[in-house]
Amino acid sequence: METFPVVNMEMLNTEKRAATLEKIKDACENWGFFEVINHGISHELLDTVERFTKEHYKKCMEQGFKEMVASKGLEAVQTEINDLDWESTFFLKHLPVSNISEVPDLEDDYRKIMKEFAAKLEKLAEQLLDLLCENLGLGQGYLKKVFYGSKGPTFGTKVSNYPPCPKPDLIKGLRAHTDAGGIILLFQDDKVSGLQLLKDGKWIDVPPMRHSIVINLGDQLEVITNGKYKSVEHRVIAQTDGNRMSLASFYNPGSDAVIYPAPELLEKEEKKNTVIYPKFVFEDYMKLYAGLKFQAKEPRFEAMKTLETAVNLGPIATA
């Protein structure tokens, strides 16, 4: 049985750097997921984020979730539910413009700690993108430049709680999907599990680990690497007991960023008759994704190819 890849970021500053980079490369090519420890975000900050997130759910969101469940009669369902998820969520935007001061019902201390947390995650995301560039043989900063567009990347956090569910076999915490964006950094509950990824046709648990950050790759990195790295289907299984906390932060391209396979990678593959992924504006992909999130990614890529043929996007400057 293969073990889920865990990367100790501290090893990058030692003689084990090459082996650590190789572990990241293997995870990107074969898993689409890996977990990082010693990532530079303090345990104290993570503990504070967790405490505030759980308190906020209890105080401001739990009752609303219970009322929604009651109004839809979800506790008594007898057949599988395919059009909703057993989750309670809100969304924080960090870049290009933060909305943290406008989100209702957040305590000032919670707003402050989430701003600090977001700044640390942004730094970690950019560090990871540079490690991916190194592994791919792309110039340092290439991925960050492609993501930049005219206003910089889009970055936000989906704050979720997955309360105890009486019928986890009939209602998913979150239905299976791939993520549309760039690189995703997840701070998840270390006691209540539920996240699974699809590997070789089997659902595999992503192990909860205290103070780790789970990394997964979105559709845009699959396109930029022309399929060398894959965005992988994942889901959340609701649990009958325990409330699972999940803070997924999405470091995505800017809305007007043009996404396309890296020319350097295509040159290396020229002789292999490789299928070439489409070129498109990120915002156009997101509009398509909004209606097709819980469907396979391949038809989305095909649809963008059709659009690419209709609208010639021309050469792109990335410098």
Short mmCIF file of C-alpha atoms in Angstrom, two decimals:
data_model
loop_
_atom_site.label_atom_id
_atom_site.label_comp_id
_atom_site.label_asym_id
_atom_site.label_seq_id
_atom_site.Cartn_x
_atom_site.Cartn_y
_atom_site.Cartn_z
CA MET A 1 0.00 0.00 0.00
CA GLU A 2 1.46 3.35 -1.05
CA THR A 3 1.76 5.94 1.68
CA PHE A 4 0.39 9.44 1.24
CA PRO A 5 3.32 11.80 0.45
CA VAL A 6 4.43 13.99 3.37
CA VAL A 7 7.12 16.59 2.63
CA ASN A 8 9.30 18.09 5.37
CA MET A 9 10.02 21.59 4.03
CA GLU A 10 12.99 22.03 6.40
CA MET A 11 14.85 19.37 4.41
CA LEU A 12 15.07 21.79 1.48
CA ASN A 13 17.81 23.63 3.39
CA THR A 14 19.90 20.50 3.96
CA GLU A 15 21.84 17.93 1.93
CA LYS A 16 18.44 16.21 1.45
CA ARG A 17 17.19 19.00 -0.84
CA ALA A 18 17.40 16.90 -4.03
CA ALA A 19 15.52 13.97 -2.42
CA THR A 20 12.86 16.37 -1.09
CA LEU A 21 12.39 17.96 -4.53
CA GLU A 22 12.08 14.48 -6.01
CA LYS A 23 9.35 13.65 -3.46
CA ILE A 24 7.43 16.80 -4.46
CA LYS A 25 7.87 15.93 -8.16
CA ASP A 26 6.57 12.39 -7.65
CA ALA A 27 3.58 13.70 -5.65
CA CYS A 28 2.72 16.22 -8.41
CA GLU A 29 2.97 13.60 -11.15
CA ASN A 30 1.31 10.66 -9.40
CA TRP A 31 -0.92 12.01 -6.64
CA GLY A 32 -1.87 15.65 -7.37
CA PHE A 33 -1.69 16.02 -3.57
CA PHE A 34 0.92 16.11 -0.82
CA GLU A 35 1.13 17.25 2.79
CA VAL A 36 3.78 19.71 4.05
CA ILE A 37 5.20 19.97 7.56
CA ASN A 38 7.73 22.48 8.96
CA HIS A 39 6.32 24.92 6.41
CA GLY A 40 7.15 28.14 8.24
CA ILE A 41 3.66 28.86 9.66
CA SER A 42 3.87 28.73 13.45
CA HIS A 43 1.89 26.15 15.41
CA GLU A 44 0.65 28.94 17.65
CA LEU A 45 -0.87 30.80 14.68
CA LEU A 46 -2.50 27.60 13.36
CA ASP A 47 -3.94 26.80 16.81
CA THR A 48 -5.37 30.33 17.09
CA VAL A 49 -6.94 30.14 13.60
CA GLU A 50 -8.50 26.78 14.53
CA ARG A 51 -9.87 28.06 17.84
CA PHE A 52 -11.45 31.17 16.28
CA THR A 53 -12.89 29.18 13.34
CA LYS A 54 -14.53 26.61 15.61
CA GLU A 55 -15.87 29.28 17.97
CA HIS A 56 -17.28 31.28 15.06
CA TYR A 57 -19.11 28.23 13.70
CA LYS A 58 -20.67 27.46 17.11
CA LYS A 59 -21.69 31.06 17.70
CA CYS A 60 -22.76 32.24 14.25
CA MET A 61 -23.34 29.34 11.86
CA GLU A 62 -24.37 26.14 13.65
CA GLN A 63 -27.98 27.16 14.25
CA GLY A 64 -28.44 28.29 10.63
CA PHE A 65 -27.09 24.95 9.40
CA LYS A 66 -29.49 23.01 11.66
CA GLU A 67 -32.41 25.08 10.38
CA MET A 68 -31.41 24.41 6.75
CA VAL A 69 -31.23 20.65 7.46
CA ALA A 70 -34.66 20.72 9.12
CA SER A 71 -36.26 22.81 6.35
CA LYS A 72 -35.07 20.35 3.66
CA GLY A 73 -35.89 17.26 5.74
CA LEU A 74 -32.35 15.97 5.22
CA GLU A 75 -32.19 13.84 8.37
CA ALA A 76 -34.93 11.58 7.03
CA VAL A 77 -33.66 11.08 3.46
CA GLN A 78 -33.85 7.53 2.10
CA THR A 79 -32.15 8.01 -1.27
CA GLU A 80 -28.83 9.52 -2.30
CA ILE A 81 -28.74 13.33 -2.49
CA ASN A 82 -26.74 14.57 -5.49
CA ASP A 83 -27.48 18.29 -5.58
CA LEU A 84 -26.12 19.60 -2.27
CA ASP A 85 -23.24 19.19 0.16
CA TRP A 86 -23.34 18.63 3.93
CA GLU A 87 -21.21 21.69 4.70
CA SER A 88 -21.47 25.13 6.26
CA THR A 89 -19.19 27.69 4.59
CA PHE A 90 -18.19 31.30 4.09
CA PHE A 91 -15.54 32.80 1.81
CA LEU A 92 -12.77 35.31 2.49
CA LYS A 93 -11.07 37.18 -0.37
CA HIS A 94 -7.45 38.28 0.12
CA LEU A 95 -6.20 39.29 -3.37
CA PRO A 96 -6.44 41.37 -5.45
CA VAL A 97 -8.62 43.11 -2.82
CA SER A 98 -9.44 41.83 0.67
CA ASN A 99 -13.06 41.60 1.88
CA ILE A 100 -12.16 40.50 5.43
CA SER A 101 -13.34 43.79 6.95
CA GLU A 102 -16.75 43.45 5.24
CA VAL A 103 -17.67 39.84 6.07
CA PRO A 104 -20.41 40.03 8.74
CA ASP A 105 -20.30 38.48 12.23
CA LEU A 106 -16.51 38.05 12.45
CA GLU A 107 -14.86 39.19 15.66
CA ASP A 108 -12.10 41.78 15.16
CA ASP A 109 -9.49 39.40 16.55
CA TYR A 110 -10.61 36.72 14.08
CA ARG A 111 -10.31 39.19 11.16
CA LYS A 112 -6.83 40.16 12.32
CA ILE A 113 -5.60 36.58 12.71
CA MET A 114 -7.04 35.56 9.31
CA LYS A 115 -5.17 38.45 7.63
CA GLU A 116 -1.96 37.24 9.25
CA PHE A 117 -2.70 33.62 8.26
CA ALA A 118 -3.45 34.63 4.64
CA ALA A 119 -0.15 36.53 4.35
CA LYS A 120 1.79 33.44 5.52
CA LEU A 121 -0.14 31.16 3.13
CA GLU A 122 0.47 33.52 0.20
CA LYS A 123 4.21 33.34 0.89
CA LEU A 124 4.07 29.52 1.15
CA ALA A 125 2.07 29.25 -2.11
CA GLU A 126 4.67 31.31 -3.98
CA GLN A 127 7.51 29.26 -2.47
CA LEU A 128 5.80 26.06 -3.63
CA LEU A 129 5.21 27.43 -7.13
CA ASP A 130 8.94 28.17 -7.39
CA LEU A 131 9.75 24.60 -6.27
CA LEU A 132 7.42 23.33 -9.00
CA CYS A 133 9.25 25.55 -11.52
CA GLU A 134 12.56 24.09 -10.37
CA ASN A 135 11.29 20.54 -10.80
CA LEU A 136 9.81 21.32 -14.22
CA GLY A 137 12.95 23.04 -15.51
CA LEU A 138 11.07 26.35 -15.89
CA GLY A 139 12.73 29.63 -14.95
CA GLN A 140 12.25 30.71 -11.33
CA GLY A 141 9.12 32.82 -11.04
CA TYR A 142 7.60 31.51 -14.29
CA LEU A 143 4.36 30.25 -12.70
CA LYS A 144 3.95 33.38 -10.59
CA LYS A 145 4.31 35.51 -13.75
CA VAL A 146 1.75 33.45 -15.68
CA PHE A 147 -0.69 33.73 -12.75
CA TYR A 148 -0.15 37.48 -12.45
CA GLY A 149 -2.33 38.84 -15.27
CA SER A 150 -2.60 42.64 -15.04
CA LYS A 151 -3.68 42.89 -11.39
CA GLY A 152 -1.88 40.02 -9.69
CA PRO A 153 -3.18 36.62 -8.60
CA THR A 154 -6.59 35.85 -7.11
CA PHE A 155 -6.33 34.47 -3.59
CA GLY A 156 -9.10 33.50 -1.18
CA THR A 157 -10.05 31.09 1.59
CA LYS A 158 -13.15 28.90 1.80
CA VAL A 159 -13.85 28.36 5.50
CA SER A 160 -15.91 25.19 5.94
CA ASN A 161 -17.34 23.08 8.71
CA TYR A 162 -18.69 19.59 8.11
CA PRO A 163 -21.07 18.85 11.00
CA PRO A 164 -22.03 15.32 12.12
CA CYS A 165 -24.24 13.75 9.45
CA PRO A 166 -26.88 11.08 10.20
CA LYS A 167 -26.76 9.62 6.63
CA PRO A 168 -23.15 9.87 5.35
CA ASP A 169 -23.83 7.08 2.83
CA LEU A 170 -26.55 9.23 1.20
CA ILE A 171 -25.17 12.79 1.54
CA LYS A 172 -21.56 13.74 0.78
CA GLY A 173 -19.80 16.39 2.83
CA LEU A 174 -18.57 17.68 -0.55
CA ARG A 175 -19.23 15.92 -3.85
CA ALA A 176 -16.31 14.70 -5.99
CA HIS A 177 -14.61 17.38 -8.12
CA THR A 178 -11.26 18.75 -9.25
CA ASP A 179 -10.30 22.30 -8.27
CA ALA A 180 -10.43 24.85 -11.08
CA GLY A 181 -7.60 27.08 -9.96
CA GLY A 182 -3.86 27.02 -9.34
CA ILE A 183 -2.43 25.68 -6.09
CA ILE A 184 -4.60 24.95 -3.05
CA LEU A 185 -3.38 25.03 0.55
CA LEU A 186 -5.62 23.27 3.08
CA PHE A 187 -5.47 23.58 6.85
CA GLN A 188 -7.76 20.80 8.05
CA ASP A 189 -9.02 19.30 11.27
CA ASP A 190 -6.44 16.96 12.77
CA LYS A 191 -8.98 14.78 14.58
CA VAL A 192 -12.00 14.41 12.27
CA SER A 193 -11.12 12.93 8.87
CA GLY A 194 -13.18 12.86 5.68
CA LEU A 195 -11.08 14.16 2.78
CA GLN A 196 -10.39 11.54 0.09
CA LEU A 197 -8.65 11.63 -3.29
CA LEU A 198 -9.10 9.34 -6.27
CA LYS A 199 -5.94 7.42 -7.19
CA ASP A 200 -5.81 4.52 -9.65
CA GLY A 201 -9.59 4.16 -9.45
CA LYS A 202 -9.66 3.95 -5.62
CA TRP A 203 -10.64 6.52 -2.99
CA ILE A 204 -7.75 7.11 -0.59
CA ASP A 205 -7.97 8.98 2.73
CA VAL A 206 -5.89 12.13 3.13
CA PRO A 207 -4.62 11.60 6.67
CA PRO A 208 -5.35 14.35 9.21
CA MET A 209 -2.03 15.47 10.68
CA ARG A 210 -1.62 18.13 13.34
CA HIS A 211 -0.19 21.45 12.08
CA SER A 212 0.33 20.22 8.51
CA ILE A 213 -0.87 21.95 5.34
CA VAL A 214 -2.29 19.74 2.57
CA ILE A 215 -1.37 20.89 -0.94
CA ASN A 216 -3.25 20.00 -4.10
CA LEU A 217 -2.95 21.09 -7.70
CA GLY A 218 -5.78 22.72 -9.64
CA ASP A 219 -6.77 22.46 -13.31
CA GLN A 220 -4.60 25.46 -14.29
CA LEU A 221 -1.37 23.69 -13.30
CA GLU A 222 -2.43 20.67 -15.34
CA VAL A 223 -2.84 22.96 -18.38
CA ILE A 224 0.44 24.87 -17.83
CA THR A 225 2.39 21.60 -17.46
CA ASN A 226 0.49 20.13 -20.44
CA GLY A 227 -0.69 17.20 -18.32
CA LYS A 228 2.67 16.37 -16.70
CA TYR A 229 1.09 17.34 -13.36
CA LYS A 230 -2.54 16.45 -12.76
CA SER A 231 -5.42 18.00 -10.89
CA VAL A 232 -7.01 15.07 -9.07
CA GLU A 233 -10.61 14.35 -8.15
CA HIS A 234 -11.35 14.56 -4.42
CA ARG A 235 -14.35 14.60 -2.10
CA VAL A 236 -15.31 14.94 1.56
CA ILE A 237 -17.13 12.09 3.28
CA ALA A 238 -19.40 13.36 6.04
CA GLN A 239 -18.95 11.68 9.44
CA THR A 240 -21.63 10.55 11.88
CA ASP A 241 -19.81 12.16 14.79
CA GLY A 242 -17.36 15.05 15.08
CA ASN A 243 -17.42 18.41 13.32
CA ARG A 244 -14.63 18.65 10.71
CA MET A 245 -12.99 22.05 10.16
CA SER A 246 -11.47 22.86 6.77
CA LEU A 247 -9.81 26.07 5.56
CA ALA A 248 -8.97 25.72 1.87
CA SER A 249 -7.00 28.65 0.43
CA PHE A 250 -6.93 28.97 -3.36
CA TYR A 251 -3.94 30.72 -4.94
CA ASN A 252 -5.29 31.21 -8.46
CA PRO A 253 -4.39 33.16 -11.59
CA GLY A 254 -5.72 36.70 -11.95
CA SER A 255 -9.04 36.93 -13.78
CA ASP A 256 -7.40 38.23 -17.00
CA ALA A 257 -4.35 35.94 -16.88
CA VAL A 258 -3.91 33.89 -20.06
CA ILE A 259 -3.26 30.23 -19.27
CA TYR A 260 -1.52 27.92 -21.74
CA PRO A 261 1.05 25.11 -21.77
CA ALA A 262 4.58 26.35 -21.01
CA PRO A 263 6.44 26.55 -24.36
CA GLU A 264 9.63 25.14 -22.77
CA LEU A 265 7.76 21.98 -21.76
CA LEU A 266 6.18 21.61 -25.21
CA GLU A 267 9.62 21.83 -26.85
CA LYS A 268 10.76 18.86 -24.76
CA GLU A 269 7.70 16.86 -25.83
CA GLU A 270 7.74 17.85 -29.51
CA LYS A 271 8.61 14.42 -30.86
CA LYS A 272 6.07 12.51 -28.77
CA ASN A 273 2.85 13.51 -30.57
CA THR A 274 1.58 14.83 -27.26
CA VAL A 275 -1.94 16.22 -27.02
CA ILE A 276 -1.61 19.95 -26.39
CA TYR A 277 -3.87 21.57 -23.80
CA PRO A 278 -5.83 24.73 -24.70
CA LYS A 279 -4.96 28.41 -24.25
CA PHE A 280 -7.61 30.58 -22.55
CA VAL A 281 -8.30 33.50 -20.22
CA PHE A 282 -8.71 32.25 -16.64
CA GLU A 283 -11.99 34.10 -16.09
CA ASP A 284 -13.54 32.32 -19.09
CA TYR A 285 -12.57 28.96 -17.60
CA MET A 286 -14.13 29.93 -14.25
CA LYS A 287 -17.41 30.88 -15.91
CA LEU A 288 -17.55 27.43 -17.50
CA TYR A 289 -16.46 25.68 -14.28
CA ALA A 290 -19.21 27.37 -12.22
CA GLY A 291 -21.87 25.24 -13.90
CA LEU A 292 -19.81 22.06 -14.30
CA LYS A 293 -17.82 21.80 -11.05
CA PHE A 294 -19.03 18.31 -10.18
CA GLN A 295 -18.42 16.89 -13.66
CA ALA A 296 -15.24 15.56 -15.30
CA LYS A 297 -12.56 18.14 -16.17
CA GLU A 298 -11.78 16.78 -19.67
CA PRO A 299 -14.93 18.19 -21.35
CA ARG A 300 -14.08 21.58 -19.80
CA PHE A 301 -10.65 21.49 -21.44
CA GLU A 302 -12.25 20.48 -24.76
CA ALA A 303 -14.74 23.36 -24.50
CA MET A 304 -11.87 25.81 -23.95
CA LYS A 305 -10.12 24.41 -27.04
CA THR A 306 -13.23 25.19 -29.11
CA LEU A 307 -13.25 28.71 -27.69
CA GLU A 308 -9.53 29.07 -28.44
CA THR A 309 -10.16 28.21 -32.09
CA ALA A 310 -12.95 30.79 -32.28
CA VAL A 311 -10.90 33.55 -30.62
CA ASN A 312 -7.23 33.68 -31.55
CA LEU A 313 -5.53 34.84 -28.36
CA GLY A 314 -2.23 35.65 -30.07
CA PRO A 315 1.27 35.47 -28.56
CA ILE A 316 1.64 35.99 -24.82
CA ALA A 317 4.38 37.91 -23.04
CA THR A 318 5.21 36.44 -19.64
CA ALA A 319 8.11 38.63 -18.68
#
